[in-house]
Amino acid sequence: MPFWFNIRTRQVEAHDDPARARSADLMGPYATEEEAATAVERAAQRTAQWEEEERSEDEWATGDAERRQWDPNPLND
């Protein structure tokens, strides 16, 4: 049975209901309860790693590691 992590309740759920699996509140499916329980932490680690890779790529390509930080839209101040 697949396991899911509910980001709203912060609880692990186990079910085979395809309709429930499409919920925007669920991350998964995961093979184990432990894998589902650590889903948010692993996603945050991967996001941080990807952001660092993008920063390194920007620095290599432009010489400016913070290039993506600049927003030309004056309405976003």
Short mmCIF file of C-alpha atoms in Angstrom, two decimals, residues 4 17 48:
data_model
loop_
_atom_site.label_atom_id
_atom_site.label_comp_id
_atom_site.label_asym_id
_atom_site.label_seq_id
_atom_site.Cartn_x
_atom_site.Cartn_y
_atom_site.Cartn_z
CA TRP A 4 1.47 9.80 1.34
CA ASP A 17 -7.79 5.55 -3.15
CA ALA A 48 18.44 24.15 -1.64
#
